[in-house]
Amino acid sequence: MPQPLIELGGDAELPTLHLALANGFVPQTYLPLLRHFTSAYHALCLPPRALWGDEPPPPLTPQRNWSELTDDLLAGIADYGLRDVLAFGHSFGGIATLLAALREPQHFRAIVLLDPTILGRKPTQMMEAAQREGRIDEFPLVQAAQRRRSLFDSVEEAYERFRGRSLFAQWSDEAVRLYAEYGTTAQADGTRTLTWPPEWEAYYFSTLYTPIWEQLPKLKNLPVPMLIINGGESDTYVPDTAAEVRQLLPDITHKTISGHGHLFPQSAPDATAQAIQSWLDEVLS
Protein backbone atom coordinates (compact mmCIF):
# COMPACT_ATOMS: atom_id res chain seq x y z
CA MET A 1 0.00 0.00 0.00
CA PRO A 2 1.36 3.49 -0.83
CA GLN A 3 2.28 5.70 2.10
CA PRO A 4 -0.76 7.79 3.09
CA LEU A 5 -0.70 11.48 3.92
CA ILE A 6 -3.12 12.51 6.67
CA GLU A 7 -4.51 16.05 6.66
CA LEU A 8 -4.78 17.66 10.10
CA GLY A 9 -5.89 21.19 9.33
CA GLY A 10 -4.76 24.44 7.77
CA ASP A 11 -4.91 25.75 4.22
CA ALA A 12 -2.87 23.85 1.65
CA GLU A 13 -1.16 27.07 0.55
CA LEU A 14 0.36 27.61 4.00
CA PRO A 15 3.83 26.40 5.04
CA THR A 16 3.99 22.73 6.00
CA LEU A 17 3.88 21.45 9.57
CA HIS A 18 4.59 17.74 9.80
CA LEU A 19 3.70 15.64 12.83
CA ALA A 20 5.59 12.41 13.54
CA LEU A 21 3.54 10.73 16.23
CA ALA A 22 4.13 8.41 19.18
CA ASN A 23 3.91 4.63 19.04
CA GLY A 24 0.35 3.38 19.44
CA PHE A 25 -1.42 6.70 18.95
CA VAL A 26 -3.27 8.26 16.04
CA PRO A 27 -2.63 11.76 14.69
CA GLN A 28 -6.10 13.05 15.56
CA THR A 29 -5.23 12.91 19.27
CA TYR A 30 -2.87 15.81 18.57
CA LEU A 31 -5.60 18.07 17.16
CA PRO A 32 -6.00 20.12 20.37
CA LEU A 33 -2.29 20.98 20.05
CA LEU A 34 -2.20 21.44 16.28
CA ARG A 35 -5.20 23.80 16.24
CA HIS A 36 -2.92 26.42 17.74
CA PHE A 37 -0.87 26.36 14.52
CA THR A 38 -3.27 25.74 11.65
CA SER A 39 -3.94 29.42 11.02
CA ALA A 40 -0.29 29.68 9.96
CA TYR A 41 0.59 26.14 8.84
CA HIS A 42 -0.80 23.26 6.82
CA ALA A 43 -0.61 20.36 9.29
CA LEU A 44 0.11 16.90 7.88
CA CYS A 45 1.19 13.46 9.06
CA LEU A 46 3.09 10.80 7.16
CA PRO A 47 2.20 7.94 9.49
CA PRO A 48 4.31 4.88 10.30
CA ARG A 49 3.57 1.60 8.54
CA ALA A 50 1.31 0.54 11.43
CA LEU A 51 -1.29 2.90 9.92
CA TRP A 52 -0.74 2.08 6.24
CA GLY A 53 -3.13 -0.85 6.00
CA ASP A 54 -3.33 -4.53 6.89
CA GLU A 55 0.31 -5.46 6.32
CA PRO A 56 1.80 -7.28 9.35
CA PRO A 57 5.10 -6.16 10.83
CA PRO A 58 8.24 -7.78 9.40
CA PRO A 59 10.15 -10.49 11.29
CA LEU A 60 12.32 -9.19 14.10
CA THR A 61 16.08 -9.19 13.54
CA PRO A 62 18.84 -7.42 15.50
CA GLN A 63 19.41 -5.16 12.48
CA ARG A 64 15.90 -3.67 12.51
CA ASN A 65 15.38 -0.36 14.29
CA TRP A 66 13.64 2.98 13.98
CA SER A 67 15.87 4.07 11.10
CA GLU A 68 13.13 2.36 9.06
CA LEU A 69 10.79 5.13 10.23
CA THR A 70 13.30 7.68 9.01
CA ASP A 71 13.54 5.98 5.62
CA ASP A 72 9.75 6.18 5.23
CA LEU A 73 9.58 9.76 6.49
CA LEU A 74 12.17 10.98 4.00
CA ALA A 75 10.57 8.97 1.18
CA GLY A 76 7.20 10.54 1.99
CA ILE A 77 8.65 14.04 2.08
CA ALA A 78 10.14 13.43 -1.37
CA ASP A 79 7.06 11.71 -2.82
CA TYR A 80 4.68 14.45 -1.68
CA GLY A 81 7.08 17.30 -2.47
CA LEU A 82 7.14 18.75 1.05
CA ARG A 83 9.56 21.65 1.56
CA ASP A 84 10.67 23.96 4.38
CA VAL A 85 8.96 21.69 6.88
CA LEU A 86 8.29 22.69 10.46
CA ALA A 87 8.65 19.24 12.00
CA PHE A 88 7.07 18.11 15.26
CA GLY A 89 8.19 14.69 16.48
CA HIS A 90 6.77 13.03 19.58
CA SER A 91 8.30 10.02 21.33
CA PHE A 92 9.68 7.64 18.68
CA GLY A 93 8.46 10.13 16.08
CA GLY A 94 10.99 12.50 17.61
CA ILE A 95 13.78 10.03 16.96
CA ALA A 96 12.63 9.49 13.37
CA THR A 97 12.56 13.26 12.87
CA LEU A 98 15.96 13.79 14.49
CA LEU A 99 17.57 11.16 12.27
CA ALA A 100 15.85 12.56 9.17
CA ALA A 101 17.21 16.03 9.94
CA LEU A 102 20.72 14.67 10.38
CA ARG A 103 20.50 12.78 7.11
CA GLU A 104 18.76 15.39 4.91
CA PRO A 105 18.53 18.73 6.76
CA GLN A 106 17.62 20.64 3.60
CA HIS A 107 13.96 19.62 3.96
CA PHE A 108 13.47 21.28 7.33
CA ARG A 109 12.76 24.82 8.49
CA ALA A 110 12.70 24.11 12.23
CA ILE A 111 12.41 21.02 14.41
CA VAL A 112 10.52 20.43 17.66
CA LEU A 113 11.14 17.20 19.56
CA LEU A 114 8.44 16.38 22.11
CA ASP A 115 9.71 14.02 24.81
CA PRO A 116 11.81 12.06 22.31
CA THR A 117 12.53 8.44 23.19
CA ILE A 118 16.05 9.02 24.44
CA LEU A 119 16.65 6.55 27.23
CA GLY A 120 19.56 6.83 29.63
CA ARG A 121 22.83 5.22 28.62
CA LYS A 122 22.43 2.16 30.85
CA PRO A 123 18.82 1.34 29.80
CA THR A 124 19.86 1.84 26.19
CA GLN A 125 22.71 -0.64 26.60
CA MET A 126 20.32 -3.13 28.21
CA MET A 127 17.89 -2.81 25.31
CA GLU A 128 20.69 -3.22 22.77
CA ALA A 129 21.85 -6.42 24.49
CA ALA A 130 18.30 -7.78 24.61
CA GLN A 131 17.84 -7.09 20.89
CA ARG A 132 21.14 -8.73 20.04
CA GLU A 133 20.44 -11.79 22.20
CA GLY A 134 16.80 -12.24 21.18
CA ARG A 135 15.41 -11.42 24.64
CA ILE A 136 13.43 -8.31 23.73
CA ASP A 137 10.10 -10.02 24.50
CA GLU A 138 11.06 -9.88 28.18
CA PHE A 139 10.60 -6.11 28.34
CA PRO A 140 7.38 -4.87 29.98
CA LEU A 141 6.38 -2.43 27.22
CA VAL A 142 6.64 -5.17 24.61
CA GLN A 143 4.65 -7.58 26.76
CA ALA A 144 2.00 -4.96 27.52
CA ALA A 145 1.55 -4.21 23.81
CA GLN A 146 1.23 -7.91 23.02
CA ARG A 147 -1.54 -8.24 25.63
CA ARG A 148 -3.39 -5.06 24.71
CA ARG A 149 -7.13 -5.34 24.30
CA SER A 150 -7.97 -4.55 20.69
CA LEU A 151 -11.73 -5.20 20.35
CA PHE A 152 -14.58 -2.96 21.55
CA ASP A 153 -18.34 -3.06 21.07
CA SER A 154 -18.57 0.64 20.18
CA VAL A 155 -16.80 4.00 20.27
CA GLU A 156 -18.59 4.71 23.54
CA GLU A 157 -17.31 1.52 25.15
CA ALA A 158 -13.79 2.36 23.98
CA TYR A 159 -14.15 5.88 25.38
CA GLU A 160 -15.30 4.62 28.79
CA ARG A 161 -12.46 2.09 28.84
CA PHE A 162 -9.81 4.68 27.97
CA ARG A 163 -11.29 7.38 30.20
CA GLY A 164 -10.87 5.13 33.22
CA ARG A 165 -7.21 4.28 32.60
CA SER A 166 -4.43 6.05 34.50
CA LEU A 167 -2.52 6.60 31.23
CA PHE A 168 -5.21 9.09 30.17
CA ALA A 169 -5.87 10.63 33.59
CA GLN A 170 -4.57 14.08 32.55
CA TRP A 171 -6.18 14.04 29.10
CA SER A 172 -9.24 16.17 28.44
CA ASP A 173 -12.50 14.43 27.59
CA GLU A 174 -12.10 15.74 24.03
CA ALA A 175 -8.67 14.14 23.63
CA VAL A 176 -9.85 10.79 25.00
CA ARG A 177 -12.87 10.89 22.71
CA LEU A 178 -10.64 11.61 19.70
CA TYR A 179 -8.61 8.55 20.62
CA ALA A 180 -11.74 6.43 21.02
CA GLU A 181 -13.14 7.62 17.68
CA TYR A 182 -10.02 7.61 15.51
CA GLY A 183 -7.93 5.14 17.49
CA THR A 184 -10.52 2.45 16.76
CA THR A 185 -11.84 1.38 13.36
CA ALA A 186 -15.31 0.06 12.53
CA GLN A 187 -15.62 -3.58 11.49
CA ALA A 188 -18.33 -5.17 9.33
CA ASP A 189 -20.18 -6.48 12.38
CA GLY A 190 -20.28 -3.05 14.02
CA THR A 191 -17.52 -3.68 16.54
CA ARG A 192 -14.36 -1.55 16.72
CA THR A 193 -10.74 -2.68 16.65
CA LEU A 194 -7.65 -0.67 17.49
CA THR A 195 -6.53 1.31 14.45
CA TRP A 196 -2.90 0.82 15.49
CA PRO A 197 -2.56 -2.98 15.71
CA PRO A 198 -0.97 -4.24 18.95
CA GLU A 199 1.47 -6.39 17.00
CA TRP A 200 2.85 -3.25 15.35
CA GLU A 201 3.05 -1.46 18.70
CA ALA A 202 5.04 -4.40 20.11
CA TYR A 203 7.26 -4.43 17.01
CA TYR A 204 8.15 -0.77 17.42
CA PHE A 205 8.91 -1.17 21.12
CA SER A 206 11.11 -4.13 20.19
CA THR A 207 13.09 -2.16 17.61
CA LEU A 208 14.09 0.81 19.79
CA TYR A 209 16.83 2.89 18.17
CA THR A 210 19.77 2.09 20.45
CA PRO A 211 22.61 4.04 18.68
CA ILE A 212 20.99 7.33 19.74
CA TRP A 213 23.89 8.41 21.98
CA GLU A 214 26.21 8.14 18.98
CA GLN A 215 23.94 10.44 16.97
CA LEU A 216 23.21 13.16 19.53
CA PRO A 217 26.64 14.89 19.30
CA LYS A 218 26.06 15.33 15.55
CA LEU A 219 23.22 17.75 16.35
CA LYS A 220 25.87 20.31 17.32
CA ASN A 221 26.42 20.88 13.59
CA LEU A 222 22.78 20.74 12.51
CA PRO A 223 22.02 23.80 10.32
CA VAL A 224 18.37 23.83 11.44
CA PRO A 225 17.02 25.34 14.69
CA MET A 226 15.84 22.71 17.17
CA LEU A 227 13.73 22.77 20.31
CA ILE A 228 13.54 19.80 22.68
CA ILE A 229 10.68 19.73 25.20
CA ASN A 230 10.52 17.18 27.98
CA GLY A 231 7.69 16.28 30.31
CA GLY A 232 8.66 17.11 33.87
CA GLU A 233 7.14 13.81 35.04
CA SER A 234 8.14 11.73 32.00
CA ASP A 235 9.02 8.08 32.49
CA THR A 236 10.61 7.96 29.03
CA TYR A 237 12.83 11.00 28.47
CA VAL A 238 13.43 11.16 32.21
CA PRO A 239 14.70 14.34 33.92
CA ASP A 240 18.23 13.00 34.48
CA THR A 241 18.56 12.06 30.81
CA ALA A 242 17.09 15.39 29.71
CA ALA A 243 19.67 17.16 31.90
CA GLU A 244 22.50 15.15 30.32
CA VAL A 245 21.26 16.03 26.82
CA ARG A 246 21.07 19.71 27.83
CA GLN A 247 24.70 19.55 28.91
CA LEU A 248 25.71 17.77 25.72
CA LEU A 249 23.79 20.18 23.45
CA PRO A 250 23.83 23.62 25.11
CA ASP A 251 23.16 25.48 21.85
CA ILE A 252 19.82 23.73 21.33
CA THR A 253 16.83 25.19 23.15
CA HIS A 254 15.42 22.97 25.90
CA LYS A 255 12.10 23.45 27.70
CA THR A 256 10.02 21.50 30.22
CA ILE A 257 6.27 21.04 30.59
CA SER A 258 6.09 20.73 34.37
CA GLY A 259 3.59 18.43 36.01
CA HIS A 260 3.04 16.30 32.92
CA GLY A 261 4.46 13.03 31.66
CA HIS A 262 5.44 11.53 28.33
CA LEU A 263 2.08 12.32 26.73
CA PHE A 264 2.09 16.06 27.46
CA PRO A 265 1.26 16.94 23.81
CA GLN A 266 -2.17 15.44 24.52
CA SER A 267 -2.48 16.24 28.24
CA ALA A 268 -1.17 19.83 28.08
CA PRO A 269 -1.78 21.02 24.50
CA ASP A 270 -2.14 24.70 25.39
CA ALA A 271 1.05 24.88 27.45
CA THR A 272 2.91 22.89 24.80
CA ALA A 273 1.70 25.20 22.03
CA GLN A 274 2.74 28.26 24.02
CA ALA A 275 6.23 26.85 24.59
CA ILE A 276 6.61 26.06 20.89
CA GLN A 277 5.19 29.35 19.62
CA SER A 278 7.38 31.52 21.85
CA TRP A 279 10.42 29.68 20.48
CA LEU A 280 9.22 29.94 16.87
CA ASP A 281 8.75 33.67 17.34
CA GLU A 282 12.44 33.89 18.22
CA VAL A 283 14.01 31.61 15.63
CA LEU A 284 11.78 32.29 12.61
CA SER A 285 11.28 36.03 13.01
Coordinates of C-alpha atoms in Angstrom, one line a residue:
M1 CA 0.0 0.0 0.0
P2 CA 1.4 3.5 -0.8
Q3 CA 2.3 5.7 2.1
P4 CA -0.8 7.8 3.1
L5 CA -0.7 11.5 3.9
I6 CA -3.1 12.5 6.7
E7 CA -4.5 16.1 6.7
L8 CA -4.8 17.7 10.1
G9 CA -5.9 21.2 9.3
G10 CA -4.8 24.4 7.8
D11 CA -4.9 25.7 4.2
A12 CA -2.9 23.8 1.6
E13 CA -1.2 27.1 0.5
L14 CA 0.4 27.6 4.0
P15 CA 3.8 26.4 5.0
T16 CA 4.0 22.7 6.0
L17 CA 3.9 21.4 9.6
H18 CA 4.6 17.7 9.8
L19 CA 3.7 15.6 12.8
A20 CA 5.6 12.4 13.5
L21 CA 3.5 10.7 16.2
A22 CA 4.1 8.4 19.2
N23 CA 3.9 4.6 19.0
G24 CA 0.4 3.4 19.4
F25 CA -1.4 6.7 18.9
V26 CA -3.3 8.3 16.0
P27 CA -2.6 11.8 14.7
Q28 CA -6.1 13.0 15.6
T29 CA -5.2 12.9 19.3
Y30 CA -2.9 15.8 18.6
L31 CA -5.6 18.1 17.2
P32 CA -6.0 20.1 20.4
L33 CA -2.3 21.0 20.0
L34 CA -2.2 21.4 16.3
R35 CA -5.2 23.8 16.2
H36 CA -2.9 26.4 17.7
F37 CA -0.9 26.4 14.5
T38 CA -3.3 25.7 11.6
S39 CA -3.9 29.4 11.0
A40 CA -0.3 29.7 10.0
Y41 CA 0.6 26.1 8.8
H42 CA -0.8 23.3 6.8
A43 CA -0.6 20.4 9.3
L44 CA 0.1 16.9 7.9
C45 CA 1.2 13.5 9.1
L46 CA 3.1 10.8 7.2
P47 CA 2.2 7.9 9.5
P48 CA 4.3 4.9 10.3
R49 CA 3.6 1.6 8.5
A50 CA 1.3 0.5 11.4
L51 CA -1.3 2.9 9.9
W52 CA -0.7 2.1 6.2
G53 CA -3.1 -0.9 6.0
D54 CA -3.3 -4.5 6.9
E55 CA 0.3 -5.5 6.3
P56 CA 1.8 -7.3 9.3
P57 CA 5.1 -6.2 10.8
P58 CA 8.2 -7.8 9.4
P59 CA 10.1 -10.5 11.3
L60 CA 12.3 -9.2 14.1
T61 CA 16.1 -9.2 13.5
P62 CA 18.8 -7.4 15.5
Q63 CA 19.4 -5.2 12.5
R64 CA 15.9 -3.7 12.5
N65 CA 15.4 -0.4 14.3
W66 CA 13.6 3.0 14.0
S67 CA 15.9 4.1 11.1
E68 CA 13.1 2.4 9.1
L69 CA 10.8 5.1 10.2
T70 CA 13.3 7.7 9.0
D71 CA 13.5 6.0 5.6
D72 CA 9.8 6.2 5.2
L73 CA 9.6 9.8 6.5
L74 CA 12.2 11.0 4.0
A75 CA 10.6 9.0 1.2
G76 CA 7.2 10.5 2.0
I77 CA 8.7 14.0 2.1
A78 CA 10.1 13.4 -1.4
D79 CA 7.1 11.7 -2.8
Y80 CA 4.7 14.5 -1.7
G81 CA 7.1 17.3 -2.5
L82 CA 7.1 18.7 1.0
R83 CA 9.6 21.6 1.6
D84 CA 10.7 24.0 4.4
V85 CA 9.0 21.7 6.9
L86 CA 8.3 22.7 10.5
A87 CA 8.7 19.2 12.0
F88 CA 7.1 18.1 15.3
G89 CA 8.2 14.7 16.5
H90 CA 6.8 13.0 19.6
S91 CA 8.3 10.0 21.3
F92 CA 9.7 7.6 18.7
G93 CA 8.5 10.1 16.1
G94 CA 11.0 12.5 17.6
I95 CA 13.8 10.0 17.0
A96 CA 12.6 9.5 13.4
T97 CA 12.6 13.3 12.9
L98 CA 16.0 13.8 14.5
L99 CA 17.6 11.2 12.3
A100 CA 15.9 12.6 9.2
A101 CA 17.2 16.0 9.9
L102 CA 20.7 14.7 10.4
R103 CA 20.5 12.8 7.1
E104 CA 18.8 15.4 4.9
P105 CA 18.5 18.7 6.8
Q106 CA 17.6 20.6 3.6
H107 CA 14.0 19.6 4.0
F108 CA 13.5 21.3 7.3
R109 CA 12.8 24.8 8.5
A110 CA 12.7 24.1 12.2
I111 CA 12.4 21.0 14.4
V112 CA 10.5 20.4 17.7
L113 CA 11.1 17.2 19.6
L114 CA 8.4 16.4 22.1
D115 CA 9.7 14.0 24.8
P116 CA 11.8 12.1 22.3
T117 CA 12.5 8.4 23.2
I118 CA 16.1 9.0 24.4
L119 CA 16.6 6.5 27.2
G120 CA 19.6 6.8 29.6
R121 CA 22.8 5.2 28.6
K122 CA 22.4 2.2 30.9
P123 CA 18.8 1.3 29.8
T124 CA 19.9 1.8 26.2
Q125 CA 22.7 -0.6 26.6
M126 CA 20.3 -3.1 28.2
M127 CA 17.9 -2.8 25.3
E128 CA 20.7 -3.2 22.8
A129 CA 21.9 -6.4 24.5
A130 CA 18.3 -7.8 24.6
Q131 CA 17.8 -7.1 20.9
R132 CA 21.1 -8.7 20.0
E133 CA 20.4 -11.8 22.2
G134 CA 16.8 -12.2 21.2
R135 CA 15.4 -11.4 24.6
I136 CA 13.4 -8.3 23.7
D137 CA 10.1 -10.0 24.5
E138 CA 11.1 -9.9 28.2
F139 CA 10.6 -6.1 28.3
P140 CA 7.4 -4.9 30.0
L141 CA 6.4 -2.4 27.2
V142 CA 6.6 -5.2 24.6
Q143 CA 4.6 -7.6 26.8
A144 CA 2.0 -5.0 27.5
A145 CA 1.5 -4.2 23.8
Q146 CA 1.2 -7.9 23.0
R147 CA -1.5 -8.2 25.6
R148 CA -3.4 -5.1 24.7
R149 CA -7.1 -5.3 24.3
S150 CA -8.0 -4.6 20.7
L151 CA -11.7 -5.2 20.4
F152 CA -14.6 -3.0 21.6
D153 CA -18.3 -3.1 21.1
S154 CA -18.6 0.6 20.2
V155 CA -16.8 4.0 20.3
E156 CA -18.6 4.7 23.5
E157 CA -17.3 1.5 25.1
A158 CA -13.8 2.4 24.0
Y159 CA -14.2 5.9 25.4
E160 CA -15.3 4.6 28.8
R161 CA -12.5 2.1 28.8
F162 CA -9.8 4.7 28.0
R163 CA -11.3 7.4 30.2
G164 CA -10.9 5.1 33.2
R165 CA -7.2 4.3 32.6
S166 CA -4.4 6.0 34.5
L167 CA -2.5 6.6 31.2
F168 CA -5.2 9.1 30.2
A169 CA -5.9 10.6 33.6
Q170 CA -4.6 14.1 32.6
W171 CA -6.2 14.0 29.1
S172 CA -9.2 16.2 28.4
D173 CA -12.5 14.4 27.6
E174 CA -12.1 15.7 24.0
A175 CA -8.7 14.1 23.6
V176 CA -9.8 10.8 25.0
R177 CA -12.9 10.9 22.7
L178 CA -10.6 11.6 19.7
Y179 CA -8.6 8.5 20.6
A180 CA -11.7 6.4 21.0
E181 CA -13.1 7.6 17.7
Y182 CA -10.0 7.6 15.5
G183 CA -7.9 5.1 17.5
T184 CA -10.5 2.4 16.8
T185 CA -11.8 1.4 13.4
A186 CA -15.3 0.1 12.5
Q187 CA -15.6 -3.6 11.5
A188 CA -18.3 -5.2 9.3
D189 CA -20.2 -6.5 12.4
G190 CA -20.3 -3.1 14.0
T191 CA -17.5 -3.7 16.5
R192 CA -14.4 -1.5 16.7
T193 CA -10.7 -2.7 16.7
L194 CA -7.6 -0.7 17.5
T195 CA -6.5 1.3 14.5
W196 CA -2.9 0.8 15.5
P197 CA -2.6 -3.0 15.7
P198 CA -1.0 -4.2 19.0
E199 CA 1.5 -6.4 17.0
W200 CA 2.9 -3.2 15.4
E201 CA 3.1 -1.5 18.7
A202 CA 5.0 -4.4 20.1
Y203 CA 7.3 -4.4 17.0
Y204 CA 8.1 -0.8 17.4
F205 CA 8.9 -1.2 21.1
S206 CA 11.1 -4.1 20.2
T207 CA 13.1 -2.2 17.6
L208 CA 14.1 0.8 19.8
Y209 CA 16.8 2.9 18.2
T210 CA 19.8 2.1 20.5
P211 CA 22.6 4.0 18.7
I212 CA 21.0 7.3 19.7
W213 CA 23.9 8.4 22.0
E214 CA 26.2 8.1 19.0
Q215 CA 23.9 10.4 17.0
L216 CA 23.2 13.2 19.5
P217 CA 26.6 14.9 19.3
K218 CA 26.1 15.3 15.6
L219 CA 23.2 17.7 16.4
K220 CA 25.9 20.3 17.3
N221 CA 26.4 20.9 13.6
L222 CA 22.8 20.7 12.5
P223 CA 22.0 23.8 10.3
V224 CA 18.4 23.8 11.4
P225 CA 17.0 25.3 14.7
M226 CA 15.8 22.7 17.2
L227 CA 13.7 22.8 20.3
I228 CA 13.5 19.8 22.7
I229 CA 10.7 19.7 25.2
N230 CA 10.5 17.2 28.0
G231 CA 7.7 16.3 30.3
G232 CA 8.7 17.1 33.9
E233 CA 7.1 13.8 35.0
S234 CA 8.1 11.7 32.0
D235 CA 9.0 8.1 32.5
T236 CA 10.6 8.0 29.0
Y237 CA 12.8 11.0 28.5
V238 CA 13.4 11.2 32.2
P239 CA 14.7 14.3 33.9
D240 CA 18.2 13.0 34.5
T241 CA 18.6 12.1 30.8
A242 CA 17.1 15.4 29.7
A243 CA 19.7 17.2 31.9
E244 CA 22.5 15.2 30.3
V245 CA 21.3 16.0 26.8
R246 CA 21.1 19.7 27.8
Q247 CA 24.7 19.5 28.9
L248 CA 25.7 17.8 25.7
L249 CA 23.8 20.2 23.5
P250 CA 23.8 23.6 25.1
D251 CA 23.2 25.5 21.9
I252 CA 19.8 23.7 21.3
T253 CA 16.8 25.2 23.1
H254 CA 15.4 23.0 25.9
K255 CA 12.1 23.5 27.7
T256 CA 10.0 21.5 30.2
I257 CA 6.3 21.0 30.6
S258 CA 6.1 20.7 34.4
G259 CA 3.6 18.4 36.0
H260 CA 3.0 16.3 32.9
G261 CA 4.5 13.0 31.7
H262 CA 5.4 11.5 28.3
L263 CA 2.1 12.3 26.7
F264 CA 2.1 16.1 27.5
P265 CA 1.3 16.9 23.8
Q266 CA -2.2 15.4 24.5
S267 CA -2.5 16.2 28.2
A268 CA -1.2 19.8 28.1
P269 CA -1.8 21.0 24.5
D270 CA -2.1 24.7 25.4
A271 CA 1.1 24.9 27.5
T272 CA 2.9 22.9 24.8
A273 CA 1.7 25.2 22.0
Q274 CA 2.7 28.3 24.0
A275 CA 6.2 26.8 24.6
I276 CA 6.6 26.1 20.9
Q277 CA 5.2 29.3 19.6
S278 CA 7.4 31.5 21.8
W279 CA 10.4 29.7 20.5
L280 CA 9.2 29.9 16.9
D281 CA 8.7 33.7 17.3
E282 CA 12.4 33.9 18.2
V283 CA 14.0 31.6 15.6
L284 CA 11.8 32.3 12.6
S285 CA 11.3 36.0 13.0

